[in-house]
Structures are given as structure tokens and as C-alpha cells.
Short mmCIF file of C-alpha atoms and ligand atoms in Angstrom, two decimals:
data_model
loop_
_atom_site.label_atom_id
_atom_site.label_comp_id
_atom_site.label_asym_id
_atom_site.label_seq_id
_atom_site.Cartn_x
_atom_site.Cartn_y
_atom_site.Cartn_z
CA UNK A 1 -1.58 36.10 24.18
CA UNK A 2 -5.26 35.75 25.13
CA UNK A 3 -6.31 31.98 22.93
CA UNK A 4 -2.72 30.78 24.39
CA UNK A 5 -3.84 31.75 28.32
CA UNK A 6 -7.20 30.29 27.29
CA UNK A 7 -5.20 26.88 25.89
CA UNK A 8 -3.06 26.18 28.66
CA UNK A 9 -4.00 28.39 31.87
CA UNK A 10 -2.38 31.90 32.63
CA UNK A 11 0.53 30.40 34.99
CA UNK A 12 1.67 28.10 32.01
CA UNK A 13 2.31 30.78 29.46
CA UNK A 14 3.77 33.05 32.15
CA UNK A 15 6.19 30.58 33.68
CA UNK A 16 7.40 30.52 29.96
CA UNK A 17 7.60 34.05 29.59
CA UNK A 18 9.54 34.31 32.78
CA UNK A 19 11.86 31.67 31.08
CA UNK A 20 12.03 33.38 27.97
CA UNK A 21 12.87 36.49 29.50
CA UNK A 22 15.64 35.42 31.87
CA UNK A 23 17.69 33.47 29.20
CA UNK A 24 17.73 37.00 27.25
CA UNK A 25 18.80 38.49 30.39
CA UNK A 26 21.40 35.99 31.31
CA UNK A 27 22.97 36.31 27.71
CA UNK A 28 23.00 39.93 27.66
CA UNK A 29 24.59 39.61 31.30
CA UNK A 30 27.29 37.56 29.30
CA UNK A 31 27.95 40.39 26.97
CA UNK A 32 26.15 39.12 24.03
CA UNK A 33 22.95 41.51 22.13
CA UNK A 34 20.64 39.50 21.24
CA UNK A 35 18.02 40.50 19.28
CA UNK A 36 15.35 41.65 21.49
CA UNK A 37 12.10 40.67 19.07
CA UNK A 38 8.62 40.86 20.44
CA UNK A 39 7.61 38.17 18.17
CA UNK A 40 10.67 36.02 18.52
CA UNK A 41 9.87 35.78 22.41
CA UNK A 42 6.12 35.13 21.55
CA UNK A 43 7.03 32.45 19.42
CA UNK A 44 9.45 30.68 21.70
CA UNK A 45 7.03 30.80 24.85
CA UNK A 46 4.21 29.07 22.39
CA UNK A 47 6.54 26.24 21.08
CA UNK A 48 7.25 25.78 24.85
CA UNK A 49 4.16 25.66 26.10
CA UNK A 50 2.79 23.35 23.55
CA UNK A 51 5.73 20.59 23.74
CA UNK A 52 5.05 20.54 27.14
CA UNK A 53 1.57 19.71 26.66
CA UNK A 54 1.80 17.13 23.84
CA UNK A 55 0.93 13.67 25.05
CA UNK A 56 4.19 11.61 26.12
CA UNK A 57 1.93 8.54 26.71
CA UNK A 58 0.95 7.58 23.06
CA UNK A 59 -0.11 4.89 21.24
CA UNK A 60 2.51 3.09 18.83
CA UNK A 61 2.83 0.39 15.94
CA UNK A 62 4.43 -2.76 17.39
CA UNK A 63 6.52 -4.37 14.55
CA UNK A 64 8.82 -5.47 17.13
CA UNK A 65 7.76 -9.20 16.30
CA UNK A 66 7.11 -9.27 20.11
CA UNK A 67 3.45 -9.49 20.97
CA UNK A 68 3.29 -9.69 24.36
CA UNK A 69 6.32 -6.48 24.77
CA UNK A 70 6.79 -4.98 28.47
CA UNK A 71 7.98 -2.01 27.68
CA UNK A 72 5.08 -1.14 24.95
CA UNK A 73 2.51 -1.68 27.29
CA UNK A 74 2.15 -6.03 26.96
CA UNK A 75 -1.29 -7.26 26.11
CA UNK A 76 -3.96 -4.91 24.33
CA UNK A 77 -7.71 -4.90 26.23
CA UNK A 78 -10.42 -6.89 24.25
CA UNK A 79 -13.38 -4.77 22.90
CA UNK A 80 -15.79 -5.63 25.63
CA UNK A 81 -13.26 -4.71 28.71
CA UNK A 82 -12.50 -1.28 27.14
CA UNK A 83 -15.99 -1.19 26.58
CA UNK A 84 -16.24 -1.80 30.90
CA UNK A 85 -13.17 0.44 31.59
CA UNK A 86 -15.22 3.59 29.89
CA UNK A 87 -18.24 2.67 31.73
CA UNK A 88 -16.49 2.44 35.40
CA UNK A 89 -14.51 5.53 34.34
CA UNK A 90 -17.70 7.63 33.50
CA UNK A 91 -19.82 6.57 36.15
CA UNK A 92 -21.14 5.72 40.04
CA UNK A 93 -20.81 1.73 40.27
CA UNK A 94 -21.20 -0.83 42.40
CA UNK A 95 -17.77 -1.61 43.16
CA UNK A 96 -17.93 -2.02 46.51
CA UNK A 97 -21.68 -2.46 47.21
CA UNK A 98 -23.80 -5.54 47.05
CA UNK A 99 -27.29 -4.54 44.91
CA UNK A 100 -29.30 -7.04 46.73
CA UNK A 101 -28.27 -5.99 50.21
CA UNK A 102 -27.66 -2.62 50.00
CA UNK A 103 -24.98 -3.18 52.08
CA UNK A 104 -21.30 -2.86 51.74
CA UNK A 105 -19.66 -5.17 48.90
CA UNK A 106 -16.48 -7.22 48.54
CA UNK A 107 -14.79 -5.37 45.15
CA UNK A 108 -13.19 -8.91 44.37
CA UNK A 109 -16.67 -10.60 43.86
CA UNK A 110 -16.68 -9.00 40.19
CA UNK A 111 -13.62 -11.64 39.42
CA UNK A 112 -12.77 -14.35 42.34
CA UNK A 113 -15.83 -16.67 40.59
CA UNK A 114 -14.27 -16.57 37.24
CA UNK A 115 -10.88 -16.57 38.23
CA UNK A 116 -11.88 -19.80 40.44
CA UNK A 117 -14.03 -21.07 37.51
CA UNK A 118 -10.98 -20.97 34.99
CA UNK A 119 -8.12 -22.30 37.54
CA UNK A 120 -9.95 -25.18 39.73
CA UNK A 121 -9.38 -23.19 42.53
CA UNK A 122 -10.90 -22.81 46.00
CA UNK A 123 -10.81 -18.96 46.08
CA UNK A 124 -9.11 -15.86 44.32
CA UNK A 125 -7.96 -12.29 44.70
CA UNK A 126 -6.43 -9.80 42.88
CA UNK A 127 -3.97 -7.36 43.05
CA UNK A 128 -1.90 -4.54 41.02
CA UNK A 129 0.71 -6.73 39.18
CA UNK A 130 2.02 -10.29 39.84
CA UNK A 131 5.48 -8.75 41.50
CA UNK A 132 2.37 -7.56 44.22
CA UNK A 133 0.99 -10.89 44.38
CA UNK A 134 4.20 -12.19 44.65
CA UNK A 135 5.60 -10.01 47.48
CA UNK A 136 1.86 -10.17 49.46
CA UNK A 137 2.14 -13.94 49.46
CA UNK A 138 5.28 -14.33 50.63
CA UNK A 139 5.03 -11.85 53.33
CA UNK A 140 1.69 -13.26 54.41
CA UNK A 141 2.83 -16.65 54.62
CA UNK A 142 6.26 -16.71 55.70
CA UNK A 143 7.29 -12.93 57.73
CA UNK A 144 10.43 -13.55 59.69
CA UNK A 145 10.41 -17.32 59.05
CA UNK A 146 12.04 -19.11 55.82
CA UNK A 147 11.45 -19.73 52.10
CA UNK A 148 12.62 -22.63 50.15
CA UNK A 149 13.43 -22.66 46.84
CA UNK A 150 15.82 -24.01 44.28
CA UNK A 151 18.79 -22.44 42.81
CA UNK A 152 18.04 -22.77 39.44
CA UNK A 153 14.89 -20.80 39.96
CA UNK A 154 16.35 -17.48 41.13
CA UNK A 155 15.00 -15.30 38.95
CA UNK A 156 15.48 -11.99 37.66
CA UNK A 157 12.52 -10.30 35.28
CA UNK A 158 12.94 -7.24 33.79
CA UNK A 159 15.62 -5.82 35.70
CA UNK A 160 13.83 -4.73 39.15
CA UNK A 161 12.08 -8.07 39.96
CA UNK A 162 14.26 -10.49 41.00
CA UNK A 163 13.23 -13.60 43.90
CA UNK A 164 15.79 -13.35 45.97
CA UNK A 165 15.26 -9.18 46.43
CA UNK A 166 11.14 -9.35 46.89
CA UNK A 167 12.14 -11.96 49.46
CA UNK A 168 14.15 -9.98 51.67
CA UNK A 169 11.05 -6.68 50.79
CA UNK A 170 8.52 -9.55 52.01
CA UNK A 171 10.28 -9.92 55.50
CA UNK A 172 11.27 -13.57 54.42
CA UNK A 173 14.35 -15.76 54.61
CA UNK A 174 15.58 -17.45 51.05
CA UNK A 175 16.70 -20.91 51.82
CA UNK A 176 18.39 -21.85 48.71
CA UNK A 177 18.59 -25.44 47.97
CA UNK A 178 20.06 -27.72 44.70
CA UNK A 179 22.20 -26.01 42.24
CA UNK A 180 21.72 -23.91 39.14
CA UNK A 181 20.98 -27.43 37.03
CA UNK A 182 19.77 -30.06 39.18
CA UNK A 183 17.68 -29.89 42.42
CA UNK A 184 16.72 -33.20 43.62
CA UNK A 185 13.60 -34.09 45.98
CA UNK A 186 15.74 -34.58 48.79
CA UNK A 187 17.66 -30.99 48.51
CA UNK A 188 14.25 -29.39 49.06
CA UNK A 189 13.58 -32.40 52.21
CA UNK A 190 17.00 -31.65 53.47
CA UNK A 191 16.75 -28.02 53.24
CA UNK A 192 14.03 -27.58 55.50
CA UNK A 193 13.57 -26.96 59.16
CA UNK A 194 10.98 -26.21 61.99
CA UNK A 195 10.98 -22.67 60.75
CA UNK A 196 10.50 -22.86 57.21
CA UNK A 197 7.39 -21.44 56.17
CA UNK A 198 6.85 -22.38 52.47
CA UNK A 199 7.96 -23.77 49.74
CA UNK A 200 8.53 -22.08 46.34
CA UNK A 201 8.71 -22.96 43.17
CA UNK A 202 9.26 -20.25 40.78
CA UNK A 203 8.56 -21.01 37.06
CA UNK A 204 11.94 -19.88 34.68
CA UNK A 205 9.67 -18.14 32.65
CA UNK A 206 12.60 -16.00 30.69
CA UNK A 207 15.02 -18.48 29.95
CA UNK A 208 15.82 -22.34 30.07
CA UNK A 209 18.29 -24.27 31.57
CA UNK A 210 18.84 -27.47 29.14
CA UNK A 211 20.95 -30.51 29.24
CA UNK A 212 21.78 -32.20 32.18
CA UNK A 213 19.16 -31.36 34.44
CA UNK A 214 16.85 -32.47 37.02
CA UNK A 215 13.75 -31.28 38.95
CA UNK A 216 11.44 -32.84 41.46
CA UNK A 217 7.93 -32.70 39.46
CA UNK A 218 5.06 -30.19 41.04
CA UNK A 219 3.33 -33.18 41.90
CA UNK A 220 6.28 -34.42 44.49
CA UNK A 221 6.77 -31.09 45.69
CA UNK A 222 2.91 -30.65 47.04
CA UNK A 223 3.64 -33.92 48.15
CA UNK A 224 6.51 -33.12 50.46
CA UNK A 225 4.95 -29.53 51.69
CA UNK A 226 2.16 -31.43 52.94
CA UNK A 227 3.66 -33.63 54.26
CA UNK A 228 5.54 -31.06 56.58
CA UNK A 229 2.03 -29.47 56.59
CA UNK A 230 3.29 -26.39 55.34
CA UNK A 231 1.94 -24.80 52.19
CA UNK A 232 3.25 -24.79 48.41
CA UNK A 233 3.60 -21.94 46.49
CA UNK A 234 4.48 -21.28 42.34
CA UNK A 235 4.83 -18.40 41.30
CA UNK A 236 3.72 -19.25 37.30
CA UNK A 237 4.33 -15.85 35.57
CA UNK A 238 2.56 -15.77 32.50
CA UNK A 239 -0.65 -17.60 33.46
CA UNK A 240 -2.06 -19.19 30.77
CA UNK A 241 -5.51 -20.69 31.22
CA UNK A 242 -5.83 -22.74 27.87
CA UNK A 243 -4.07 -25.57 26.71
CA UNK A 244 -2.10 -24.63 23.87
CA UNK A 245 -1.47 -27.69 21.94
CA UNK A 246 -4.97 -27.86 20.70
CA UNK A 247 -4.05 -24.59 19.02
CA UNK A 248 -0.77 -25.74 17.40
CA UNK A 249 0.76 -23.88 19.81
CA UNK A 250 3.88 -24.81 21.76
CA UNK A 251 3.30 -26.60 25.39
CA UNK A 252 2.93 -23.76 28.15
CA UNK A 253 2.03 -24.78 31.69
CA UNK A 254 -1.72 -23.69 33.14
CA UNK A 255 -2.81 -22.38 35.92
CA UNK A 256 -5.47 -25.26 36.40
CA UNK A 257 -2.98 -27.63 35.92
CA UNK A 258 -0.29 -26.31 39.11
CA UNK A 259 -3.44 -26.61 40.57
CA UNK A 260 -4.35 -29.89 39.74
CA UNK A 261 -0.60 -31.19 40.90
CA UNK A 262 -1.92 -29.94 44.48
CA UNK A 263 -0.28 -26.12 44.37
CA UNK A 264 -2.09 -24.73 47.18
CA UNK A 265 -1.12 -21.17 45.94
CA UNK A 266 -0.45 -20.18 42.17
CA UNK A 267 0.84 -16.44 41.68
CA UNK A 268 0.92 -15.00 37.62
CA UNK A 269 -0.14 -11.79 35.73
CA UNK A 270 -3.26 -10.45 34.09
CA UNK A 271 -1.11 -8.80 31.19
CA UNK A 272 0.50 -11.69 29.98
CA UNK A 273 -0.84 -14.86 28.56
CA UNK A 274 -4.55 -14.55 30.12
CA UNK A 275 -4.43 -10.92 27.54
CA UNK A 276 -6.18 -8.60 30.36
CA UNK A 277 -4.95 -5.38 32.59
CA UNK A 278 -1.96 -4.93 34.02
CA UNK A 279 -2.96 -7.33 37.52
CA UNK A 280 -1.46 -10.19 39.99
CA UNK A 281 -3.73 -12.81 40.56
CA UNK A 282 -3.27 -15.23 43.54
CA UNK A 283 -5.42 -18.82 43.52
CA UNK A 284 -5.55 -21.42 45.95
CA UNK A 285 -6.70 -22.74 49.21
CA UNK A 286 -9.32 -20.69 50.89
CA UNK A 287 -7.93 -20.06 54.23
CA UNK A 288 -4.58 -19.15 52.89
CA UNK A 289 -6.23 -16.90 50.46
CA UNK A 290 -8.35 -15.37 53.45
CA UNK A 291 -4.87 -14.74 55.45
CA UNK A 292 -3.34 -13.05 52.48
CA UNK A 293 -6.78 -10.85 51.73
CA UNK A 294 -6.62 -9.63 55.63
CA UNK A 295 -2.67 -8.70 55.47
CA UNK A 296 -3.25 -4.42 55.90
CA UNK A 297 -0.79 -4.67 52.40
CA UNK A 298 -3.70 -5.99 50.55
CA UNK A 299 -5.08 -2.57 50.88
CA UNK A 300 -2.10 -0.76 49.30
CA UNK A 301 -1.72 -3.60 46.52
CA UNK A 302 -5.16 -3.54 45.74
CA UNK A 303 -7.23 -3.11 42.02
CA UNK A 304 -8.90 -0.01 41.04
CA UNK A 305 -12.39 -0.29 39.52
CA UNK A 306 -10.94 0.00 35.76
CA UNK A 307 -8.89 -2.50 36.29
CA UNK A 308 -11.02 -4.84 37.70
CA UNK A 309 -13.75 -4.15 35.04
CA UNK A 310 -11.38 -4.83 32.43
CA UNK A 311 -10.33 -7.80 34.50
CA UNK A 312 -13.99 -9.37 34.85
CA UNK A 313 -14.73 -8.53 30.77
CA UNK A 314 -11.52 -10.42 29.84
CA UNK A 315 -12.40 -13.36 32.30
CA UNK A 316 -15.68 -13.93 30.53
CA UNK A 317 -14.36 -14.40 27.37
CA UNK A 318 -13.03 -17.76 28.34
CA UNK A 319 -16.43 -18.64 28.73
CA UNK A 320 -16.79 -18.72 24.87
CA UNK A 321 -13.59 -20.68 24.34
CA UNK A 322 -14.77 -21.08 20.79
CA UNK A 323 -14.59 -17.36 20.37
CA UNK A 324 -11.52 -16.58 21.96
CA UNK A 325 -9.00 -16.33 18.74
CA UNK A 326 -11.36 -14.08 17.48
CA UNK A 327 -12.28 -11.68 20.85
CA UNK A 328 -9.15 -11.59 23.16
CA UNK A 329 -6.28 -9.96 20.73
CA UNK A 330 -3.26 -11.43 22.58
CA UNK A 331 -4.56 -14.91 21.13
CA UNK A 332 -5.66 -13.56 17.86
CA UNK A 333 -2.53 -12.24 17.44
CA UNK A 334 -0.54 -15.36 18.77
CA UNK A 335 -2.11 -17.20 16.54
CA UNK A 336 -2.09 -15.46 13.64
CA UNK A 337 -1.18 -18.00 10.49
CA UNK A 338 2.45 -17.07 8.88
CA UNK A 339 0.33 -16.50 4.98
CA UNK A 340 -2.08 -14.35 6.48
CA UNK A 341 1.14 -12.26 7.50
CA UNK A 342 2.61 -12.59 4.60
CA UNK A 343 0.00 -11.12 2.38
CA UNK A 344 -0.40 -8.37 4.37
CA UNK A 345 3.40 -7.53 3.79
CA UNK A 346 3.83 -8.34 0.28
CA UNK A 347 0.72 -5.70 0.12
CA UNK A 348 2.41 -3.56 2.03
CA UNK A 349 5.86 -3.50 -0.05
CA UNK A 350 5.08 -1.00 -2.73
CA UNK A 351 3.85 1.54 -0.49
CA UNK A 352 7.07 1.48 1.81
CA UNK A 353 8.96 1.39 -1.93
CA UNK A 354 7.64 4.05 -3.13
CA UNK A 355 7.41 6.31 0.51
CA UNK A 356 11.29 5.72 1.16
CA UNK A 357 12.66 5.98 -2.40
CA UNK A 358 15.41 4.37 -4.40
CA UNK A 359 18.17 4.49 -1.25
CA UNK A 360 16.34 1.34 0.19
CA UNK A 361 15.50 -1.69 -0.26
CA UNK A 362 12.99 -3.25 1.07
CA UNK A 363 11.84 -7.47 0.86
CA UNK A 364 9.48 -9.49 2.38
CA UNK A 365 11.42 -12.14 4.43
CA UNK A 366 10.44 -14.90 6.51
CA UNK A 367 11.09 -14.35 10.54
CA UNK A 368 10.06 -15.50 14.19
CA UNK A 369 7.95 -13.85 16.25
CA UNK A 370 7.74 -14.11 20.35
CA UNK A 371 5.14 -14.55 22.58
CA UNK A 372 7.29 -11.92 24.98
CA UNK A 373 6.49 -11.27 28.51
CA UNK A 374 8.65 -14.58 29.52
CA UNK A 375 5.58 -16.60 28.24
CA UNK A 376 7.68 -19.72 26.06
CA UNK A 377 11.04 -18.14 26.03
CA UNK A 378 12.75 -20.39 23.83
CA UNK A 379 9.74 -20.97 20.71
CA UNK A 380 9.10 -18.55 18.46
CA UNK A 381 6.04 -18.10 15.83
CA UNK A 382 6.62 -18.37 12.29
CA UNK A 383 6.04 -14.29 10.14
CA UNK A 384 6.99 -12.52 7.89
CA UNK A 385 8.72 -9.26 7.68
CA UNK A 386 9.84 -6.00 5.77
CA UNK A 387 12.93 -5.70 5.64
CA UNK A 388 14.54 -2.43 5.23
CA UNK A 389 18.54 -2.10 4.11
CA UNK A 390 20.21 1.15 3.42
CA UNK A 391 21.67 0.77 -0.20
CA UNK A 392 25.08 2.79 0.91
CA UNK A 393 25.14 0.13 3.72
CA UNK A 394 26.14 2.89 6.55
CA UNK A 395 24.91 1.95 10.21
CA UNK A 396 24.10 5.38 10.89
CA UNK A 397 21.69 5.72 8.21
CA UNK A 398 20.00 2.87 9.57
CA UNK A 399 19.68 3.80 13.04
CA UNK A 400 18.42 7.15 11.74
CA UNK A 401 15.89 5.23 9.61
CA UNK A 402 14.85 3.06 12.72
CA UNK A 403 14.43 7.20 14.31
CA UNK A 404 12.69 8.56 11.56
CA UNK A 405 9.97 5.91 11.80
CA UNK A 406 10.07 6.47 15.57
CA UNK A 407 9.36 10.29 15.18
CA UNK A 408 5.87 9.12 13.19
CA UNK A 409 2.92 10.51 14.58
CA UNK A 410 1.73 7.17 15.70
CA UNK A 411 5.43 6.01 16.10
CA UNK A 412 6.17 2.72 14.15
CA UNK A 413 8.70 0.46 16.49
CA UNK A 414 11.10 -2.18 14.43
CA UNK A 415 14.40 -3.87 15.49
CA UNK A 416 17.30 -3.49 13.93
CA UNK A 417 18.83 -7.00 12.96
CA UNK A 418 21.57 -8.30 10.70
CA UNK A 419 22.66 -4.87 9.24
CA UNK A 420 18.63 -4.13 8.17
CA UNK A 421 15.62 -2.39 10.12
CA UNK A 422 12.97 -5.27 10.23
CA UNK A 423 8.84 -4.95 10.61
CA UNK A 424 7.03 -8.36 11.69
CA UNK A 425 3.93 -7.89 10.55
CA UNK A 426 2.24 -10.30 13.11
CA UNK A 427 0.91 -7.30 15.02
CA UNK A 428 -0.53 -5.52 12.64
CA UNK A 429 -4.12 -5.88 12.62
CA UNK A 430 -6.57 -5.20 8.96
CA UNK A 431 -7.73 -2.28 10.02
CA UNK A 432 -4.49 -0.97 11.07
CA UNK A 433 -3.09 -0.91 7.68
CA UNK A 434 -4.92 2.12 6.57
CA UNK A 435 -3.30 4.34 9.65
CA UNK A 436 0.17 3.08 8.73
CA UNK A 437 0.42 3.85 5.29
CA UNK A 438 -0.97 7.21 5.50
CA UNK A 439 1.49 8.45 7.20
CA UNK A 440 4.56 6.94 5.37
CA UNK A 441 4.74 10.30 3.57
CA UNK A 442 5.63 11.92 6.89
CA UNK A 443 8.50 10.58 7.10
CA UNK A 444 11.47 12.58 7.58
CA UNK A 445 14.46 10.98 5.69
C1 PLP B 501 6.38 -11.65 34.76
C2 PLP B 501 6.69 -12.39 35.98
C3 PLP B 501 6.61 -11.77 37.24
C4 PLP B 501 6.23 -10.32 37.39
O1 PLP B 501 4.94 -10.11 36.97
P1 PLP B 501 4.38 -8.62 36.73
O2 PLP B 501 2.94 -8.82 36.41
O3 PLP B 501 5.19 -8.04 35.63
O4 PLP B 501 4.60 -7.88 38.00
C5 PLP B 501 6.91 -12.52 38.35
N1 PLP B 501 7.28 -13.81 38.25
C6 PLP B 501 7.38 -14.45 37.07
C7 PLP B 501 7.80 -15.89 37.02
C8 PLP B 501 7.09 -13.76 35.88
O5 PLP B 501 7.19 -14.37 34.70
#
């Protein structure tokens, strides 16, 4: 099998051989006869080798309604950064080298201006996620003394990141303080001693606790950490840098403004609201951020040049604020108007019609979109949708509709809702509609 050694390397195709071969053996050892064909075991080792070399990593059609989705890979790099990312990739930089010196550079100078620009803070750094920033923070700041926070702010995202567990990973105490609805000023006052190190406030970026509730404002807390002169910390999540109510979008708290209330650290995530890498930014006061960029963690936590490239290319965009809905595709797609939506899917009706045949049907109906990521839990956008319901009305043929469009080449991704298999079209961009429709007719009903 000389062009399958040349494909995928001589060890590959004889591993699979060897495979092959002993399955034969160990059936004939069971007193079967199988069929021993030359061709048979030829073709087995090839479909073997090539599964295992497909791609698992690929890239998919989010019609989840979900823009900002964690597990399909959250915001999507603007032009410009993947532009940067190729560049770093395919070539010597500077990364760590200062042109006008010639000396040795700081990596961070590519972003700590911008980041500082955007937030009004005194100095910036960067590392892999904001779970990182989190845990490097806290374990900076507070090692084997205490943390206060409130009990309504205990929380868990996505399963594996939850405050009170990065706490204990940091080397930190959790002083809990309040209850699950109301912390008062005084809880936090009261809840302090000689060895508390910080306070926390965590923002309840996934869900909302309404009704009868009560916290001390950002402004108070700063207020009272200073007062015990030690420092206050929130972790914000999402991150936003804009205000969104001059886009007719709901009210989401910036970065600037944590600042502004006197937050002398503010933790959140390159992949969410700012629409950049996967990244943890920390910004704040400059000695605390020089403590936290000298903890020997920083150096496991820390960016690699793609990232940061795509980091500093995203950054500048909010230099153009102007041009933002049009350059950075989380907000293009966030803001997407409901009858541009629309159109797209009434255009898009017939085509589904006629690929799926008379055993569905399939409308355009209004739905809500979500920011995802924990960014605005609670709002949604106004879309619109296909909507895709198995005439005989069984659940299985549903779910095995929802597979078949999974099993796509570029796998289309829906949710399954009130007995039909929806598509919000907010994610789907122009010049994605060509791509989508062609392959309709490779679906496997
Ligand atoms: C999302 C989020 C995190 C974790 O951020 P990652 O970038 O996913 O590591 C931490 N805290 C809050 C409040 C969040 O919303």
C-alpha cells in the first residue's frame, strides 16, 4: 500500500494492519472462518487509517441562537487579528524584544496600553483565560490569609469554575458573608478581621437573583476596603468595554466603570463581550498589578504570541468605535436587526423545503437569541428562526433530524424546542448562506 504509507507514515498503516490481522486471528481462535480476503483487510486498514486522521476540531454553523456559545468555541476573531495570528504563526517576531533597544522586551507591552486605554486603568496584564486571572489574583493577594465575599455571589460557571473551589486552588480562605438574597454593608464590615486579605465581589454573570434583595453598591464597597487599606477585587466576567444602551442594547456593566467606582482590581475574559481570544485580563492599581506579574504562576498562566496578537488587533478596534458593529463580529452579530434576520430566513425556506421533502415542515417563526457566555443572562435579542417539525410528530425522528444535520460536512448545530428542531438565523452571516445551502443535499434522512 505504497500512496497509503506515503499519506499517513509507514507505522500508521502498519499499526492497522497489526489490528486488522489480530481481530481475524482472535475470531478464528473463537471458532468462527472468516473470510480471509486480501482486499477486505486492505480496505478495512484504509477506512481506519483515514478516520483517524480526519479533523475532530472543525468548524460548524451556529444556529443555536447563542452567539457568544462556550462549548462552540465563544467569540469568532475579527479579520485583522486572524490576519496577526497568521503573521505571528509564520514568522520570527518581536514578542519579547524591544526594537529600539535591542534588548529584551516585556511580551505584555503589545496590549497593557490598550487594555489601560479602554478600562481607565493604571496598568494591565494578561493571561490564558479569566478562571487564570482569577485564580493568579487571588493567590497573589491573599495566600494563606482570607477572602470576603457575599453569599449570593458564589458562583459556579460552566461546571468546573466555581468561587468557592479556585479559592481553596489559590491557597485562600472564603469568608462568606450575607445570605443568598441580601448582603448588607455591614455583613462585609462585620465579616472582616486582621487577616483578611481582600475583598471580592464576584459579578452573577449566569443568573439573577430578583425580588427582595439587597447589595452594598461597588462604590461603598471600595469605600470600606480602603478604608481597612486592603484592596478590592471584581471579578466582572464578560467584560464589556462599551456602553450598551447607546446601541439599544440592554444595560451590561463595564470594565471602566468598576473602575471608576474605585475597583482597584477588575478580572473578565477576552472571549466574551470584548469578542477577542480565548484570555484573562486583570486591570487595576499598578503595584498590585506588579505583585501579581512577579508571582512565578504568571509564567505558567501566561499568553502565547497568537494570542496576544489576536489580543492587540481586537483591542484596536475600539479605537474606531464608529466601526466596531461592522469589524468585531461578536457586536455585528449582537446587534444584528430582527428584519435583517428575517429575510435571510424567509430566503432560506424554500431551499430547506425542497432539500428535506414533504415529511417536514418548516416556518419562519419569531424567537430570542442570547448573548451566551453569562454576558446579560436574563435579556434576550429579538430573531427569527426555521423551524423544523416532523409531520408524523415522532421524537425520534426529530432527534435524528437534529443528527443528520450534525453529520453535515460543516455540521449545522440547532436546538431542539417545543417538539420542533429550531435554526436562529442571527449567526448566520451573507456570505455564509452560500456554504449552507450547498450542502442541504447531503443530508442523510
Ligand atoms: C466566564 C466567567 C469566568 C471564567 O472565565 P473564562 O474566561 O471562561 O475562564 C469567571 N468569572 C465570571 C464571573 C465569569 O462570567
Amino acid at each position: 500500500m505504497p500512496r497509503e504509507i506515503e499519506l499517513w507514515g509507514h507505522a500508521q498503516v502498519a499499526q492497522a494492519v497489526r489490528k486488522r490481522l489480530s481481530q481475524l486471528r482472535q475470531e478464528i481462535s473463537l471458532g468462527d472462518s472468516p473470510p480471509i480476503d486480501l482486499e477486505e483487510i486492505k480496505q478495512s486498514v484504509v477506512e481506519e487509517v483515514a478516520s483517524a486522521h480526519d479533523a475532530t476540531l472543525v468548524s460548524v454553523f451556529n444556529l443555536t441562537g447563542i452567539v457568544l456559545h462556550s462549548n462552540l468555541g465563544r467569540a469568532q476573531l475579527c479579520e485583522s487579528a486572524i490576519q496577526a495570528v497568521k503573521d505571528v504563526a509564520s514568522n520570527a517576531s518581536n514578542l519579547e524584544f524591544d526594537l529600539a533597544s535591542g534588548k529584551r522586551g516585556d511580551r505584555e507591552a503589545h496590549v497593557e496600553a490598550m487594555i489601560c486605554e479602554q478600562t481607565g486603568a493604571e496598568a494591565a496584564t494578561a493571561v490564558n483565560n479569566n478562571a487564570a486571572a482569577v485564580l493568579l489574583a487571588l493567590n497573589t493577594l491573599a495566600m494563606d490569609r482570607k477572602v470576603t465575599v457575599s453569599r449570593g455571589e458564589l458562583v459556579e460557571i460552566g461546571g468546573s469554575f466555581r468561587i468557592p473551589d479556585i479559592m481553596s486552588r489559590a491557597g485562600c480562605s472564603l469568608t462568606e458573608v450575607g445570605t443568598t438574597n441580601r448582603t448588607h454593608l455591614k455583613d462585609y464590615a462585620e465579616g472582616v478581621d486582621t487577616d483578611t486579605a481582600l475583598l471580592m465581589k464576584v459579578h452573577t454573570s449566569n443568573y439573577r437573583i430578583e425580588g427582595y434583595t439587597t447589595n452594598p453598591t461597588e462604590s461603598e464597597l471600595a469605600k470600606l476596603a480602603s478604608g481597612l487599606g486592603i484592596p478590592f477585587m471584581i471579578d466582572l466576567g464578560s467584560g464589556n468595554l462599551l456602553d450598551f444602551t447607546a446601541m439599544n442594547l440592554p444595560k451590561e456593566p463595564t470594565v471602566a466603570d468598576a473602575i471608576g467606582h474605585g475597583a482597584d482590581l477588575v478580572t473578565f475574559s477576552g472571549d466574551k463581550l470584548l469578542g477577542g481570544p480565548q484570555a484573562g485580563l486583570i486591570a487595576g492599581r499598578a503595584d498590585l498589578i506588579a505583585q501579581i506579574k512577579s508571582n512565578p504562576l504568571k509564567r505558567a498562566l501566561r499568553l502565547d504570541k497568537m494570542t496576544l496578537a489576536a489580543l492587540a488587533e481586537t483591542l484596536k478596534l475600539y479605537n474606531h468605535p464608529e466601526k466596531l458593529r461592522e469589524n468585531l463580529p461578536t457586536l455585528r452579530l449582537i446587534t444584528r436587526p430582527k428584519a435583517v434576520i428575517e429575510k435571510l430566513a424567509t430566503s432560506l425556506l424554500p431551499e430547506f423545503a425542497s432539500a428535506l421533502g414533504p415529511q417536514y415542515a418548516i416556518s419562519v417563526e419569531d424567537t430570542l437569541s442570547q448573548i451566551g457566555s453569562g454576558s446579560l443572562p436574563v435579556e434576550t435579542l429579538p430573531s427569527s428562526a426555521l423551524r423544523i417539525e416532523v409531520v408524523s410528530g415522532a421524537d425520534s425522528d426529530l432527534r435524528a433530524l437534529g443528527t443528520a444535520f450534525r453529520q453535515l460536512p460543516q455540521p449545522v448545530i440547532g436546538r431542539i424546542h417545543q417538539s420542533a428542531l429550531w435554526f436562529d438565523l442571527r449567526c448566520l452571516e451573507e456570505d455564509q448562506k452560500a456554504p449552507l445551502v450547498q450542502q442541504l443535499g447531503e443530508l442523510n434522512l
